[in-house]
Amino acid sequence: MADGFRRQPRAFIGSFTAAGGLGVLTAAVDPGSGALTVLSAVDGVPDPSYLALSPTRDMLYAVSETAAGAVAAYRVTGDKPELTGTLVTVGGSGPTHLSVFDGHVLTANYGSGSVTAVPVRTDGRLAGAASSVLQHTGSGPHTPRQHGPHAHQVQPDPSGRWAVSVDLGTDSVRVCALDGGKLTLHREIALRPGSGPRHLAFHPRGEHAYVLNELAPTVTVCRWDAAEGALRPVGETPVLSGARGGDAYPSGIVVSPDGRFVWTATRGQDVVSVLTPDVVGEGLRLVATVPCGGTWPRALALDPSGRFLYAANERSGDVTWFVVDPDTGVPRRGGSVAAPAASCVVFG
């Protein structure tokens, strides 16, 4: 049963239980249409807002985005995620993002403005207490959002050598090394003051990175030098066209597997934007915006084939899927599934 279930394409959906979310949802994925069908919900972790799979794809890790701040591990070889062990505190508050890097789970802790490394056992379970907490420092001109550091994302670079963290509060990206379980700062790169960087996505060639700015709203294009661990901003492009009234808070960014398209989500305007890189990857052009299919799109995700795009719409409580036009990159709405207080989607 477990082997047969594991072969079925699945998606895992994170949510905010404090806002009515059901925990971690498991959904079947129709490979022909991209449609999702919810199969189960597991609610043992408060506010599992962001999820990440292990390299072997048999373990699922979740933040607990609470003031106490913790991370959890689930085994996902059965019909639904099975919590393994107890939650491990991360020594920081409000973890919003996590990733797997060099035998550790890394968390970006928004509330405390820090990044944490938690060791992982060979079987994928969390080994215990955090091995390192790297505290960010600094602030920005936008009050009250930038009164201090707010780490919003942390992930490995494509070379697997560096951990890259994005800090909304300090208008900067930090490149870090992980040696013997200890995080050390290698380089901090300043972005435009007041831009409020939130998330970063690498081009598949690994030579450029696109930083989505929540307070701008724009994408900053950067050159990436993996050998030096150096990020260099080279341009900034709006993710919305013309004058738009009301709030606009970009949230998620993904790049197509072939590097031809970049998609962003913007809350408040509740749209998905389509941008295209130039030939060398250093310029972006906004080509279209489409409704996200719900309200307050907190995150975007692509299925492994790159044919379908998903928006986790937090306030309308659903996940919308889109069919991506292979020539233009413009997504066409396919449907949606109920997912209260949805916050992210990952595929396993």
Coordinates of C-alpha atoms in Angstrom, one line a residue:
M1 CA 0.0 0.0 0.0
A2 CA 2.7 2.4 1.0
D3 CA 4.7 1.8 -2.2
G4 CA 1.7 2.2 -4.4
F5 CA 0.7 5.4 -2.7
R6 CA 4.2 6.8 -2.9
R7 CA 4.2 6.5 -6.7
Q8 CA 1.1 8.6 -6.9
P9 CA 1.9 12.3 -7.6
R10 CA 1.2 14.2 -4.4
A11 CA 1.3 17.7 -3.1
F12 CA 1.6 18.9 0.5
I13 CA -0.1 22.1 1.6
G14 CA 1.0 24.1 4.6
S15 CA -1.5 26.3 6.6
F16 CA -2.0 28.6 9.6
T17 CA -3.9 26.7 12.2
A18 CA -4.4 29.8 14.2
A19 CA -6.5 31.2 11.3
G20 CA -8.5 28.0 10.8
G21 CA -6.0 25.9 8.9
L22 CA -6.2 22.2 9.1
G23 CA -2.4 21.6 9.5
V24 CA -0.5 19.8 6.7
L25 CA -2.8 18.7 3.9
T26 CA -1.9 15.9 1.5
A27 CA -3.4 16.1 -2.0
A28 CA -3.3 13.9 -5.0
V29 CA -2.1 15.6 -8.2
D30 CA -3.7 14.7 -11.6
P31 CA -0.7 14.6 -13.9
G32 CA -2.9 15.5 -16.9
S33 CA -4.7 18.5 -15.6
G34 CA -2.7 19.6 -12.5
A35 CA -5.9 19.3 -10.5
L36 CA -5.6 18.7 -6.7
T37 CA -7.8 16.4 -4.6
V38 CA -7.3 16.6 -0.8
L39 CA -6.7 13.2 0.7
S40 CA -5.9 13.9 4.4
A41 CA -5.0 16.5 7.0
V42 CA -2.6 16.2 9.9
D43 CA -2.8 18.9 12.7
G44 CA -0.1 18.0 15.2
V45 CA 2.0 21.1 14.7
P46 CA 0.8 24.7 15.3
D47 CA 1.0 26.9 12.2
P48 CA 3.0 24.7 9.8
S49 CA 3.2 27.6 7.3
Y50 CA 6.1 26.5 5.3
L51 CA 7.2 23.0 4.2
A52 CA 10.3 21.4 2.6
L53 CA 11.0 17.8 1.5
S54 CA 14.2 15.9 2.2
P55 CA 16.5 15.1 -0.8
T56 CA 15.3 11.5 -0.6
R57 CA 11.7 12.8 -0.6
D58 CA 10.7 10.5 2.2
M59 CA 10.7 13.2 4.9
L60 CA 8.8 16.4 5.1
Y61 CA 9.9 19.3 7.3
A62 CA 7.6 22.1 8.6
V63 CA 8.2 25.3 10.5
S64 CA 5.9 26.1 13.4
E65 CA 5.5 29.8 12.8
T66 CA 4.8 30.8 16.4
A67 CA 6.4 33.1 18.9
A68 CA 8.2 30.1 20.4
G69 CA 9.5 29.0 17.0
A70 CA 10.0 25.4 16.1
V71 CA 10.5 22.9 13.4
A72 CA 9.0 19.4 12.9
A73 CA 9.7 16.3 10.8
Y74 CA 7.2 14.0 9.1
R75 CA 7.7 10.7 7.4
V76 CA 5.7 10.7 4.2
T77 CA 6.1 7.1 2.9
G78 CA 2.6 6.2 4.0
D79 CA -0.9 7.3 3.2
K80 CA -0.4 10.6 5.2
P81 CA 2.4 12.4 6.9
E82 CA 3.5 10.8 10.2
L83 CA 5.1 13.1 12.8
T84 CA 8.4 11.8 14.0
G85 CA 9.7 12.8 17.4
T86 CA 9.0 16.1 19.1
L87 CA 9.2 19.6 17.8
V88 CA 12.6 21.2 18.0
T89 CA 12.8 24.8 19.0
V90 CA 14.9 27.0 16.7
G91 CA 16.1 29.7 19.2
G92 CA 14.2 32.3 17.3
S93 CA 10.6 33.6 16.9
G94 CA 8.3 33.4 13.9
P95 CA 10.1 31.0 11.5
T96 CA 8.6 31.7 8.1
H97 CA 10.8 29.5 5.8
L98 CA 13.0 26.4 5.9
S99 CA 15.2 24.4 3.6
V100 CA 17.5 21.4 3.7
F101 CA 21.3 22.1 3.5
D102 CA 24.3 19.9 4.2
G103 CA 22.7 17.6 6.7
H104 CA 20.7 20.3 8.4
V105 CA 17.3 22.0 8.3
L106 CA 17.8 25.7 8.1
T107 CA 15.0 28.1 9.3
A108 CA 14.6 31.8 8.6
N109 CA 13.1 33.4 11.7
Y110 CA 11.2 36.5 10.8
G111 CA 10.3 37.7 14.3
S112 CA 13.8 37.5 15.8
G113 CA 15.7 38.2 12.5
S114 CA 17.9 35.1 12.6
V115 CA 18.7 31.9 10.8
T116 CA 18.9 28.6 12.6
A117 CA 20.6 25.2 11.7
V118 CA 19.1 22.0 13.1
P119 CA 21.0 18.8 12.5
V120 CA 19.3 15.9 10.7
R121 CA 19.9 12.2 11.4
T122 CA 20.8 9.8 8.6
D123 CA 17.2 8.5 8.6
G124 CA 15.9 12.0 8.1
R125 CA 14.7 12.7 11.7
L126 CA 15.7 15.8 13.5
A127 CA 18.7 15.1 15.7
G128 CA 17.8 17.4 18.5
A129 CA 18.6 20.9 19.6
A130 CA 19.7 23.5 17.1
S131 CA 23.5 23.5 16.4
S132 CA 23.7 27.2 15.5
V133 CA 21.7 30.4 15.5
L134 CA 23.1 33.3 13.4
Q135 CA 21.6 36.6 14.5
H136 CA 21.1 39.3 11.8
T137 CA 21.6 43.0 12.7
G138 CA 20.5 46.2 11.1
S139 CA 17.3 48.1 10.1
G140 CA 15.8 50.0 7.2
P141 CA 13.9 53.2 6.4
H142 CA 10.4 51.8 6.2
T143 CA 8.7 52.0 9.6
P144 CA 7.4 50.0 11.3
R145 CA 8.3 47.1 9.0
Q146 CA 12.0 47.7 9.1
H147 CA 12.7 48.6 12.7
G148 CA 15.1 45.6 12.9
P149 CA 16.1 42.5 11.1
H150 CA 13.4 40.1 9.7
A151 CA 14.9 37.0 8.0
H152 CA 12.2 35.8 5.6
Q153 CA 13.9 33.0 3.6
V154 CA 16.9 30.8 3.6
Q155 CA 18.0 28.3 1.0
P156 CA 21.1 26.7 -0.6
D157 CA 22.6 28.2 -3.7
P158 CA 22.6 26.0 -6.8
S159 CA 26.2 24.9 -6.2
G160 CA 25.3 23.6 -2.7
R161 CA 28.2 25.4 -1.2
W162 CA 26.4 28.4 0.4
A163 CA 23.3 29.2 2.4
V164 CA 21.6 32.4 1.2
S165 CA 19.2 34.3 3.5
V166 CA 16.9 37.2 2.6
D167 CA 16.2 39.8 5.2
L168 CA 13.2 42.1 4.7
G169 CA 14.1 44.3 7.7
T170 CA 17.7 45.1 6.7
D171 CA 17.3 45.4 2.9
S172 CA 20.0 42.8 2.4
V173 CA 20.9 39.3 1.4
R174 CA 23.4 37.3 3.4
V175 CA 25.6 34.5 2.1
C176 CA 26.6 32.1 4.8
A177 CA 28.7 29.0 5.2
L178 CA 27.8 25.9 7.4
D179 CA 30.9 24.2 8.8
G180 CA 30.6 21.6 11.5
G181 CA 27.0 22.6 12.2
K182 CA 27.9 26.3 12.8
L183 CA 26.6 29.1 10.5
T184 CA 29.1 31.9 9.7
L185 CA 28.5 35.0 7.7
H186 CA 30.5 35.1 4.5
R187 CA 29.2 38.2 2.9
E188 CA 26.2 40.7 3.2
I189 CA 24.9 42.3 0.1
A190 CA 22.9 45.6 0.4
L191 CA 19.8 46.1 -1.8
R192 CA 18.0 49.4 -2.4
P193 CA 17.0 51.0 1.0
G194 CA 13.3 50.5 1.7
S195 CA 12.8 47.7 -0.9
G196 CA 12.1 45.0 1.7
P197 CA 13.4 41.8 0.1
R198 CA 11.3 38.8 0.9
H199 CA 12.2 35.8 -1.3
L200 CA 14.9 34.9 -3.8
A201 CA 14.8 32.4 -6.7
F202 CA 17.8 31.3 -8.7
H203 CA 17.9 31.0 -12.5
P204 CA 18.5 27.3 -13.4
R205 CA 21.9 28.1 -15.0
G206 CA 22.9 29.3 -11.5
E207 CA 24.5 32.6 -12.7
H208 CA 21.7 34.9 -11.7
A209 CA 19.2 35.3 -8.9
Y210 CA 15.9 37.2 -8.7
V211 CA 15.0 38.9 -5.4
L212 CA 11.4 39.7 -4.9
N213 CA 10.8 42.9 -2.9
E214 CA 7.7 43.1 -0.7
L215 CA 7.8 46.8 0.0
A216 CA 8.7 48.1 -3.5
P217 CA 7.0 46.0 -5.3
T218 CA 9.8 44.9 -7.6
V219 CA 12.2 42.2 -8.5
T220 CA 15.9 42.9 -8.2
V221 CA 18.1 41.0 -10.7
C222 CA 21.5 39.9 -9.4
R223 CA 24.5 38.2 -10.8
W224 CA 25.6 35.2 -8.7
D225 CA 29.2 34.0 -8.4
A226 CA 29.2 30.6 -6.7
A227 CA 33.0 30.4 -6.6
E228 CA 33.2 33.7 -4.6
G229 CA 29.8 33.5 -2.8
A230 CA 29.1 36.9 -4.2
L231 CA 25.8 38.4 -5.2
R232 CA 25.8 41.7 -7.3
P233 CA 22.5 43.6 -8.0
V234 CA 22.3 44.8 -11.6
G235 CA 18.7 46.0 -12.1
E236 CA 15.2 46.3 -10.7
T237 CA 11.9 45.6 -12.5
P238 CA 8.3 46.4 -11.3
V239 CA 6.0 43.4 -10.9
L240 CA 2.9 45.5 -11.6
S241 CA 2.0 47.6 -14.6
G242 CA 0.9 51.3 -14.4
A243 CA -0.7 53.0 -11.4
R244 CA -2.6 50.7 -9.2
G245 CA -4.6 51.7 -6.2
G246 CA -4.6 49.9 -2.9
D247 CA -2.1 47.7 -1.2
A248 CA 0.5 45.7 -3.0
Y249 CA 2.7 43.2 -1.1
P250 CA 4.6 40.7 -3.3
S251 CA 5.0 37.3 -1.7
G252 CA 6.2 34.4 -3.8
I253 CA 8.5 34.0 -6.8
V254 CA 9.3 30.9 -9.0
V255 CA 11.4 30.4 -12.1
S256 CA 10.6 27.9 -14.9
P257 CA 12.8 24.9 -15.2
D258 CA 14.2 26.2 -18.5
G259 CA 14.7 29.7 -17.2
R260 CA 12.4 31.4 -19.8
F261 CA 9.8 32.7 -17.3
V262 CA 9.6 34.2 -13.8
W263 CA 6.3 34.3 -11.9
T264 CA 5.5 36.4 -8.9
A265 CA 2.4 36.7 -6.6
T266 CA 1.2 40.0 -5.1
R267 CA -1.1 40.2 -2.2
G268 CA -3.6 43.0 -2.0
Q269 CA -3.7 43.2 -5.8
D270 CA -4.2 39.4 -5.7
V271 CA -2.5 38.8 -9.0
V272 CA 0.2 36.6 -10.6
S273 CA 2.7 38.4 -12.7
V274 CA 4.6 36.9 -15.6
L275 CA 8.1 38.2 -16.4
T276 CA 10.6 37.1 -19.0
P277 CA 14.4 37.3 -18.6
D278 CA 16.5 38.6 -21.5
V279 CA 19.1 36.4 -23.2
V280 CA 21.8 36.8 -20.7
G281 CA 19.4 36.8 -17.7
E282 CA 20.2 40.3 -16.4
G283 CA 17.1 42.1 -17.5
L284 CA 13.4 41.3 -16.8
R285 CA 10.3 42.4 -18.7
L286 CA 6.8 42.3 -17.3
V287 CA 4.6 40.7 -19.9
A288 CA 1.2 40.0 -18.1
T289 CA -0.7 39.9 -14.9
V290 CA -3.6 37.6 -14.2
P291 CA -5.9 37.1 -11.2
C292 CA -4.6 34.6 -8.7
G293 CA -7.9 32.9 -8.3
G294 CA -8.4 33.8 -4.7
T295 CA -7.4 36.3 -2.0
W296 CA -4.0 37.1 -0.5
P297 CA -1.7 34.7 -2.5
R298 CA 1.0 33.9 0.1
A299 CA 3.1 31.6 -2.1
L300 CA 3.6 30.2 -5.6
A301 CA 4.8 26.7 -6.6
L302 CA 5.5 24.9 -9.9
D303 CA 4.9 21.2 -10.3
P304 CA 8.0 19.2 -11.2
S305 CA 7.1 19.3 -15.0
G306 CA 6.8 23.1 -15.0
R307 CA 3.4 22.7 -16.8
F308 CA 1.3 23.8 -13.8
L309 CA 1.5 26.8 -11.5
Y310 CA -0.2 26.9 -8.0
A311 CA -1.1 29.8 -5.8
A312 CA -1.7 29.3 -2.1
N313 CA -4.4 31.8 -1.3
E314 CA -4.3 32.4 2.4
R315 CA -7.4 34.6 3.1
S316 CA -9.8 32.9 0.6
G317 CA -8.7 29.5 1.9
D318 CA -7.9 27.7 -1.3
V319 CA -5.2 26.6 -3.7
T320 CA -5.7 27.6 -7.3
W321 CA -3.9 25.7 -10.1
F322 CA -3.1 27.1 -13.6
V323 CA -2.0 25.6 -16.9
V324 CA 1.1 27.5 -18.1
D325 CA 1.2 28.5 -21.8
P326 CA 4.5 27.0 -23.0
D327 CA 5.0 29.8 -25.5
T328 CA 4.1 32.9 -23.4
G329 CA 4.3 31.7 -19.8
V330 CA 0.9 33.2 -19.1
P331 CA -1.0 31.0 -16.7
R332 CA -4.7 30.0 -17.4
R333 CA -6.8 29.1 -14.4
G334 CA -7.6 25.4 -14.2
G335 CA -9.5 25.2 -10.9
S336 CA -9.1 25.3 -7.2
V337 CA -9.4 23.2 -4.1
A338 CA -10.4 24.3 -0.6
A339 CA -7.5 24.6 1.8
P340 CA -8.3 26.9 4.8
A341 CA -5.5 29.5 5.6
A342 CA -3.3 27.9 2.9
S343 CA 0.3 29.2 3.0
C344 CA 2.5 27.0 0.7
V345 CA 2.6 24.0 -1.7
V346 CA 5.4 21.5 -2.2
F347 CA 5.4 18.4 -4.4
G348 CA 6.7 15.0 -3.4

